[in-house]
mmCIF file of C-alpha atoms and ligand atoms in Angstrom:
data_model
loop_
_atom_site.group_PDB
_atom_site.id
_atom_site.type_symbol
_atom_site.label_atom_id
_atom_site.label_comp_id
_atom_site.label_asym_id
_atom_site.label_seq_id
_atom_site.Cartn_x
_atom_site.Cartn_y
_atom_site.Cartn_z
ATOM 1 C CA MET A 1 -74.537 151.212 248.737
ATOM 2 C CA ASN A 2 -71.834 148.962 247.285
ATOM 3 C CA ILE A 3 -72.780 145.584 245.837
ATOM 4 C CA ILE A 4 -71.262 142.646 243.988
ATOM 5 C CA LEU A 5 -72.989 141.005 241.020
ATOM 6 C CA LEU A 6 -71.742 137.431 241.002
ATOM 7 C CA GLY A 7 -72.404 134.887 238.275
ATOM 8 C CA PRO A 8 -70.973 132.920 235.382
ATOM 9 C CA PRO A 9 -70.175 134.414 231.971
ATOM 10 C CA GLY A 10 -73.416 135.461 230.291
ATOM 11 C CA ALA A 11 -75.469 135.448 233.507
ATOM 12 C CA GLY A 12 -76.493 139.054 232.900
ATOM 13 C CA LYS A 13 -74.141 140.908 235.263
ATOM 14 C CA GLY A 14 -73.341 143.644 232.740
ATOM 15 C CA THR A 15 -76.965 143.978 231.616
ATOM 16 C CA GLN A 16 -78.231 144.451 235.160
ATOM 17 C CA ALA A 17 -75.336 146.721 236.145
ATOM 18 C CA GLN A 18 -76.137 149.067 233.257
ATOM 19 C CA ARG A 19 -79.723 149.261 234.395
ATOM 20 C CA LEU A 20 -78.664 150.120 237.955
ATOM 21 C CA VAL A 21 -76.390 152.816 236.542
ATOM 22 C CA ALA A 22 -79.240 154.294 234.483
ATOM 23 C CA GLU A 23 -81.922 154.135 237.170
ATOM 24 C CA ARG A 24 -80.013 154.528 240.446
ATOM 25 C CA GLY A 25 -76.911 156.493 239.471
ATOM 26 C CA MET A 26 -74.631 153.757 240.762
ATOM 27 C CA VAL A 27 -71.219 153.261 239.132
ATOM 28 C CA GLN A 28 -70.399 150.032 237.273
ATOM 29 C CA LEU A 29 -66.923 148.703 238.024
ATOM 30 C CA SER A 30 -66.409 145.936 235.457
ATOM 31 C CA THR A 31 -62.922 144.454 235.511
ATOM 32 C CA GLY A 32 -63.684 142.861 232.124
ATOM 33 C CA ASP A 33 -64.423 146.311 230.619
ATOM 34 C CA MET A 34 -61.344 147.805 232.287
ATOM 35 C CA LEU A 35 -59.135 145.012 230.954
ATOM 36 C CA ARG A 36 -60.606 145.311 227.430
ATOM 37 C CA ALA A 37 -59.900 149.065 227.548
ATOM 38 C CA ALA A 38 -56.311 148.314 228.604
ATOM 39 C CA VAL A 39 -55.955 145.817 225.726
ATOM 40 C CA ALA A 40 -57.345 148.355 223.238
ATOM 41 C CA ALA A 41 -54.979 151.045 224.536
ATOM 42 C CA GLY A 42 -51.989 148.676 224.408
ATOM 43 C CA THR A 43 -50.932 149.419 228.001
ATOM 44 C CA PRO A 44 -48.524 147.024 229.795
ATOM 45 C CA VAL A 45 -51.526 145.562 231.688
ATOM 46 C CA GLY A 46 -53.390 145.108 228.404
ATOM 47 C CA GLN A 47 -50.416 143.420 226.761
ATOM 48 C CA ARG A 48 -50.143 141.035 229.707
ATOM 49 C CA ALA A 49 -53.887 140.301 229.775
ATOM 50 C CA LYS A 50 -54.777 139.876 226.094
ATOM 51 C CA ALA A 51 -53.693 136.268 225.466
ATOM 52 C CA ILE A 52 -55.092 135.170 228.836
ATOM 53 C CA MET A 53 -58.506 136.716 228.095
ATOM 54 C CA ASP A 54 -58.575 135.307 224.562
ATOM 55 C CA ALA A 55 -57.993 131.852 226.065
ATOM 56 C CA GLY A 56 -60.863 132.320 228.534
ATOM 57 C CA GLN A 57 -58.628 132.145 231.589
ATOM 58 C CA LEU A 58 -58.425 134.463 234.570
ATOM 59 C CA VAL A 59 -55.961 137.332 234.562
ATOM 60 C CA PRO A 60 -53.596 137.123 237.603
ATOM 61 C CA ASP A 61 -55.024 138.369 240.894
ATOM 62 C CA ASP A 62 -52.365 141.059 241.399
ATOM 63 C CA VAL A 63 -53.273 142.688 238.075
ATOM 64 C CA VAL A 64 -57.025 142.946 238.690
ATOM 65 C CA ILE A 65 -56.642 143.865 242.355
ATOM 66 C CA GLY A 66 -54.340 146.703 241.272
ATOM 67 C CA ILE A 67 -56.889 147.924 238.717
ATOM 68 C CA ILE A 68 -59.732 147.916 241.250
ATOM 69 C CA SER A 69 -57.596 149.562 243.917
ATOM 70 C CA ASP A 70 -56.772 152.441 241.551
ATOM 71 C CA ARG A 71 -60.421 152.746 240.517
ATOM 72 C CA LEU A 72 -61.635 152.955 244.125
ATOM 73 C CA ASP A 73 -59.436 156.027 244.593
ATOM 74 C CA GLN A 74 -61.576 158.021 242.161
ATOM 75 C CA PRO A 75 -64.145 160.353 243.751
ATOM 76 C CA ASP A 76 -67.306 159.308 241.865
ATOM 77 C CA LEU A 77 -68.633 156.448 243.997
ATOM 78 C CA ALA A 78 -70.996 158.387 246.270
ATOM 79 C CA LYS A 79 -74.137 156.627 244.969
ATOM 80 C CA GLY A 80 -72.490 153.247 245.238
ATOM 81 C CA ALA A 81 -70.348 150.860 243.255
ATOM 82 C CA ILE A 82 -71.488 147.750 241.420
ATOM 83 C CA PHE A 83 -68.652 145.252 241.272
ATOM 84 C CA ASP A 84 -69.262 143.377 237.993
ATOM 85 C CA GLY A 85 -66.924 140.450 237.372
ATOM 86 C CA PHE A 86 -64.857 141.148 240.478
ATOM 87 C CA PRO A 87 -63.999 139.410 242.767
ATOM 88 C CA ARG A 88 -63.467 136.150 240.874
ATOM 89 C CA THR A 89 -61.221 134.270 243.318
ATOM 90 C CA THR A 90 -61.025 133.967 247.077
ATOM 91 C CA ALA A 91 -57.814 136.024 247.032
ATOM 92 C CA GLN A 92 -59.678 138.805 245.195
ATOM 93 C CA ALA A 93 -62.570 138.641 247.698
ATOM 94 C CA GLU A 94 -60.130 138.974 250.607
ATOM 95 C CA ALA A 95 -58.347 141.846 248.859
ATOM 96 C CA LEU A 96 -61.662 143.633 248.263
ATOM 97 C CA ASP A 97 -62.475 143.415 251.979
ATOM 98 C CA ARG A 98 -59.125 145.039 252.777
ATOM 99 C CA LEU A 99 -59.473 147.728 250.099
ATOM 100 C CA LEU A 100 -62.984 148.695 251.186
ATOM 101 C CA ALA A 101 -61.966 148.839 254.843
ATOM 102 C CA ASP A 102 -58.936 151.008 253.994
ATOM 103 C CA LYS A 103 -61.136 153.448 252.087
ATOM 104 C CA GLY A 104 -63.884 153.526 254.719
ATOM 105 C CA LEU A 105 -66.389 151.783 252.428
ATOM 106 C CA ARG A 106 -68.533 148.729 253.050
ATOM 107 C CA LEU A 107 -70.334 146.065 251.063
ATOM 108 C CA SER A 108 -74.131 145.851 251.407
ATOM 109 C CA ALA A 109 -75.010 142.771 249.358
ATOM 110 C CA VAL A 110 -73.662 140.084 247.064
ATOM 111 C CA ILE A 111 -76.190 139.107 244.409
ATOM 112 C CA ALA A 112 -75.633 135.802 242.631
ATOM 113 C CA LEU A 113 -77.360 135.354 239.260
ATOM 114 C CA THR A 114 -78.085 131.700 238.460
ATOM 115 C CA VAL A 115 -78.566 130.592 234.847
ATOM 116 C CA ASP A 116 -78.593 127.168 233.097
ATOM 117 C CA GLU A 117 -75.287 126.311 231.447
ATOM 118 C CA GLU A 118 -76.647 125.860 227.916
ATOM 119 C CA ALA A 119 -78.508 129.163 228.117
ATOM 120 C CA LEU A 120 -75.218 130.858 228.994
ATOM 121 C CA VAL A 121 -73.489 129.475 225.906
ATOM 122 C CA ASP A 122 -76.437 130.490 223.733
ATOM 123 C CA ARG A 123 -76.543 134.019 225.176
ATOM 124 C CA ILE A 124 -72.839 134.643 224.764
ATOM 125 C CA THR A 125 -72.195 133.139 221.344
ATOM 126 C CA GLY A 126 -75.123 135.105 219.861
ATOM 127 C CA ARG A 127 -74.338 138.512 221.281
ATOM 128 C CA PHE A 128 -72.851 141.520 219.509
ATOM 129 C CA SER A 129 -72.850 145.239 220.162
ATOM 130 C CA CYS A 130 -72.788 148.607 218.455
ATOM 131 C CA ALA A 131 -69.180 149.709 217.968
ATOM 132 C CA THR A 132 -70.222 153.350 218.419
ATOM 133 C CA CYS A 133 -72.438 153.386 221.524
ATOM 134 C CA GLY A 134 -72.120 149.866 222.963
ATOM 135 C CA GLU A 135 -75.837 148.990 222.688
ATOM 136 C CA GLY A 136 -76.154 145.206 223.024
ATOM 137 C CA TYR A 137 -77.839 142.894 220.481
ATOM 138 C CA HIS A 138 -78.322 139.168 219.953
ATOM 139 C CA ASP A 139 -78.512 137.084 216.755
ATOM 140 C CA ARG A 140 -81.828 135.531 217.777
ATOM 141 C CA TYR A 141 -83.332 137.571 220.600
ATOM 142 C CA LYS A 142 -82.592 141.183 219.760
ATOM 143 C CA LEU A 143 -81.675 142.250 216.243
ATOM 144 C CA PRO A 144 -81.565 145.938 215.231
ATOM 145 C CA LYS A 145 -85.022 147.040 214.059
ATOM 146 C CA GLN A 146 -83.511 148.206 210.778
ATOM 147 C CA ASP A 147 -80.990 145.742 209.378
ATOM 148 C CA GLY A 148 -77.421 146.925 209.999
ATOM 149 C CA VAL A 149 -78.369 150.141 211.832
ATOM 150 C CA CYS A 150 -78.075 150.608 215.613
ATOM 151 C CA ASP A 151 -81.468 151.428 217.200
ATOM 152 C CA ALA A 152 -79.832 153.644 219.809
ATOM 153 C CA CYS A 153 -77.406 155.787 217.817
ATOM 154 C CA GLY A 154 -77.835 155.032 214.105
ATOM 155 C CA GLY A 155 -74.292 153.633 213.899
ATOM 156 C CA ALA A 156 -73.621 151.014 211.224
ATOM 157 C CA THR A 157 -70.660 149.150 212.714
ATOM 158 C CA PHE A 158 -71.065 146.243 215.083
ATOM 159 C CA LYS A 159 -68.525 144.122 216.963
ATOM 160 C CA ARG A 160 -68.203 140.818 218.786
ATOM 161 C CA ARG A 161 -65.864 140.047 221.661
ATOM 162 C CA PRO A 162 -62.940 137.803 220.677
ATOM 163 C CA ASP A 163 -63.680 135.546 223.665
ATOM 164 C CA ASP A 164 -67.343 134.972 222.707
ATOM 165 C CA ASN A 165 -66.819 131.784 220.653
ATOM 166 C CA VAL A 166 -68.032 128.366 221.873
ATOM 167 C CA GLU A 167 -64.587 126.989 222.730
ATOM 168 C CA THR A 168 -63.562 130.014 224.807
ATOM 169 C CA VAL A 169 -66.953 130.204 226.522
ATOM 170 C CA ARG A 170 -66.457 126.600 227.695
ATOM 171 C CA ALA A 171 -63.024 127.558 229.054
ATOM 172 C CA ARG A 172 -64.511 130.616 230.824
ATOM 173 C CA LEU A 173 -67.205 128.429 232.377
ATOM 174 C CA ALA A 174 -64.586 125.931 233.577
ATOM 175 C CA GLU A 175 -62.617 128.785 235.191
ATOM 176 C CA TYR A 176 -65.823 130.027 236.788
ATOM 177 C CA HIS A 177 -66.669 126.648 238.335
ATOM 178 C CA ALA A 178 -63.112 126.023 239.547
ATOM 179 C CA LYS A 179 -62.201 129.450 240.914
ATOM 180 C CA THR A 180 -65.193 131.804 241.165
ATOM 181 C CA ALA A 181 -68.169 129.676 242.264
ATOM 182 C CA PRO A 182 -66.452 128.880 245.609
ATOM 183 C CA ILE A 183 -66.550 132.550 246.648
ATOM 184 C CA ALA A 184 -70.323 132.261 247.056
ATOM 185 C CA ASP A 185 -69.531 130.384 250.289
ATOM 186 C CA TYR A 186 -67.166 133.167 251.355
ATOM 187 C CA TYR A 187 -70.078 135.621 251.269
ATOM 188 C CA GLY A 188 -72.665 133.065 252.434
ATOM 189 C CA GLN A 189 -70.712 132.623 255.653
ATOM 190 C CA ARG A 190 -70.919 136.400 256.128
ATOM 191 C CA SER A 191 -74.726 136.359 255.527
ATOM 192 C CA MET A 192 -74.336 138.660 252.523
ATOM 193 C CA LEU A 193 -75.309 136.297 249.710
ATOM 194 C CA HIS A 194 -78.622 136.628 247.835
ATOM 195 C CA SER A 195 -79.566 134.374 244.956
ATOM 196 C CA VAL A 196 -81.562 135.629 241.971
ATOM 197 C CA ASP A 197 -83.133 133.581 239.170
ATOM 198 C CA GLY A 198 -81.178 134.815 236.157
ATOM 199 C CA MET A 199 -83.320 132.729 233.766
ATOM 200 C CA ALA A 200 -86.212 135.161 234.209
ATOM 201 C CA ASP A 201 -86.553 137.971 231.684
ATOM 202 C CA ILE A 202 -84.362 141.047 232.079
ATOM 203 C CA ASP A 203 -87.059 143.191 233.732
ATOM 204 C CA ALA A 204 -87.984 140.433 236.191
ATOM 205 C CA VAL A 205 -84.335 139.914 237.143
ATOM 206 C CA TYR A 206 -83.979 143.653 237.703
ATOM 207 C CA CYS A 207 -87.057 143.671 239.978
ATOM 208 C CA GLN A 208 -85.559 140.858 242.066
ATOM 209 C CA ILE A 209 -82.296 142.796 242.410
ATOM 210 C CA VAL A 210 -83.994 146.060 243.380
ATOM 211 C CA ALA A 211 -86.043 144.247 246.037
ATOM 212 C CA ILE A 212 -82.812 142.941 247.576
ATOM 213 C CA LEU A 213 -81.168 146.383 247.474
ATOM 214 C CA ASP A 214 -84.180 147.982 249.110
ATOM 215 C CA GLU A 215 -83.953 145.478 251.984
ATOM 216 C CA SER A 216 -80.185 145.909 252.389
ATOM 217 C CA VAL A 217 -78.349 148.803 253.953
HETATM 218 P P1 AP5 B 1 -66.010 139.771 231.755
HETATM 219 O O1 AP5 B 1 -66.043 140.888 230.812
HETATM 220 O O2 AP5 B 1 -66.296 140.014 233.191
HETATM 221 O O3 AP5 B 1 -66.928 138.638 231.153
HETATM 222 P P2 AP5 B 1 -67.832 137.506 231.848
HETATM 223 O O4 AP5 B 1 -67.813 137.377 233.314
HETATM 224 O O5 AP5 B 1 -67.448 136.298 231.100
HETATM 225 O O6 AP5 B 1 -69.220 138.055 231.657
HETATM 226 P P3 AP5 B 1 -69.940 138.506 230.371
HETATM 227 O O7 AP5 B 1 -69.653 139.944 230.106
HETATM 228 O O8 AP5 B 1 -69.663 137.550 229.244
HETATM 229 O O9 AP5 B 1 -71.431 138.251 230.802
HETATM 230 P P4 AP5 B 1 -72.424 139.040 231.742
HETATM 231 O O10 AP5 B 1 -72.726 138.226 232.964
HETATM 232 O O11 AP5 B 1 -71.993 140.464 231.961
HETATM 233 O O12 AP5 B 1 -73.701 138.957 230.823
HETATM 234 P P5 AP5 B 1 -74.367 140.076 229.892
HETATM 235 O O13 AP5 B 1 -75.135 141.040 230.727
HETATM 236 O O14 AP5 B 1 -73.375 140.624 228.927
HETATM 237 O O15 AP5 B 1 -64.574 139.061 231.722
HETATM 238 C C1 AP5 B 1 -63.925 138.753 230.498
HETATM 239 C C2 AP5 B 1 -62.528 138.205 230.779
HETATM 240 O O16 AP5 B 1 -61.742 139.213 231.462
HETATM 241 C C3 AP5 B 1 -62.462 136.981 231.705
HETATM 242 O O17 AP5 B 1 -62.652 135.769 230.993
HETATM 243 C C4 AP5 B 1 -61.034 137.121 232.274
HETATM 244 O O18 AP5 B 1 -60.065 136.689 231.344
HETATM 245 C C5 AP5 B 1 -60.895 138.622 232.459
HETATM 246 N N1 AP5 B 1 -61.324 139.102 233.780
HETATM 247 C C6 AP5 B 1 -62.350 139.979 234.043
HETATM 248 N N2 AP5 B 1 -62.463 140.181 235.364
HETATM 249 C C7 AP5 B 1 -61.502 139.424 235.974
HETATM 250 C C8 AP5 B 1 -61.141 139.189 237.325
HETATM 251 N N3 AP5 B 1 -61.800 139.784 238.344
HETATM 252 N N4 AP5 B 1 -60.111 138.327 237.578
HETATM 253 C C9 AP5 B 1 -59.442 137.733 236.574
HETATM 254 N N5 AP5 B 1 -59.731 137.892 235.260
HETATM 255 C C10 AP5 B 1 -60.770 138.737 234.960
HETATM 256 O O19 AP5 B 1 -75.425 139.164 229.119
HETATM 257 C C11 AP5 B 1 -75.012 138.210 228.159
HETATM 258 C C12 AP5 B 1 -76.056 138.134 227.030
HETATM 259 O O20 AP5 B 1 -77.274 137.631 227.539
HETATM 260 C C13 AP5 B 1 -76.396 139.462 226.386
HETATM 261 O O21 AP5 B 1 -76.640 139.238 225.002
HETATM 262 C C14 AP5 B 1 -77.683 139.892 227.109
HETATM 263 O O22 AP5 B 1 -78.503 140.713 226.275
HETATM 264 C C15 AP5 B 1 -78.343 138.564 227.363
HETATM 265 N N6 AP5 B 1 -79.145 138.557 228.588
HETATM 266 C C16 AP5 B 1 -78.805 139.118 229.784
HETATM 267 N N7 AP5 B 1 -79.765 138.884 230.700
HETATM 268 C C17 AP5 B 1 -80.722 138.138 230.064
HETATM 269 C C18 AP5 B 1 -81.974 137.579 230.485
HETATM 270 N N8 AP5 B 1 -82.418 137.725 231.756
HETATM 271 N N9 AP5 B 1 -82.675 136.871 229.569
HETATM 272 C C19 AP5 B 1 -82.226 136.717 228.294
HETATM 273 N N10 AP5 B 1 -81.057 137.231 227.829
HETATM 274 C C20 AP5 B 1 -80.322 137.934 228.720
HETATM 275 ZN ZN1 ZN B 2 -75.207 152.479 218.694
#
């Protein structure tokens, strides 16, 4: 089963995708993670994307469509793909339809997480993660149990994303409203769109998502 998690920055797409990976063996396809890996590796795609991401804008469609197309060629998607942060424009949504059809795959559901705007800013500007294992933390809601030590792996180095400051979050939200929110209609017209209350706690959001997956084929 292949699904899209749709929602603004900080809605919880990555959090819920990781849970689906852990509990259902699905594969998370996060274009944000792929682009950050390309930036870290200094590839031509990464060099092209870095300044755009740091400014909170969308990387050009051809770049992200190319990344997803390459990723869909890998043979590990039997238990299903979770598209996290892709598609983000109507052109990307149309390209995904073509790519899936070419590869004999289909989309089962598009799950839109809805969250209040101020909660999004609060979630994003407070978050940080373990540099060793990626475990996520938050300045107010989830600090390591022992100060400065990762609960999951014992690592002592933490990092923040360069685009997680207030100014860039506002720019990311503006991009979302202008270019990504309209694709909800694209999927609504195809009767694939399901809305989930992303303000609920993480477990409750997960339960809502699983209920939708269990009804979808
Ligand atoms: P990307 O990495 O996709 O970032 P994003 O969409 O801005 O999403 P985030 O990762 O910030 O949030 P999330 O929804 O995953 O929330 P999370 O689970 O972490 O993209 C980054 C950049 O890459 C873009 O700006 C763009 O430049 C580029 N890019 C990527 N894809 C692209 C594309 N397709 N086209 C063009 N450009 C692209 O949760 C956030 C926080 O909230 C965490 O601290 C978490 O613990 C907490 N939290 C989660 N759920 C809850 C809950 N229910 N209650 C309380 N706290 C919660
Ligand atoms: Zn760790």
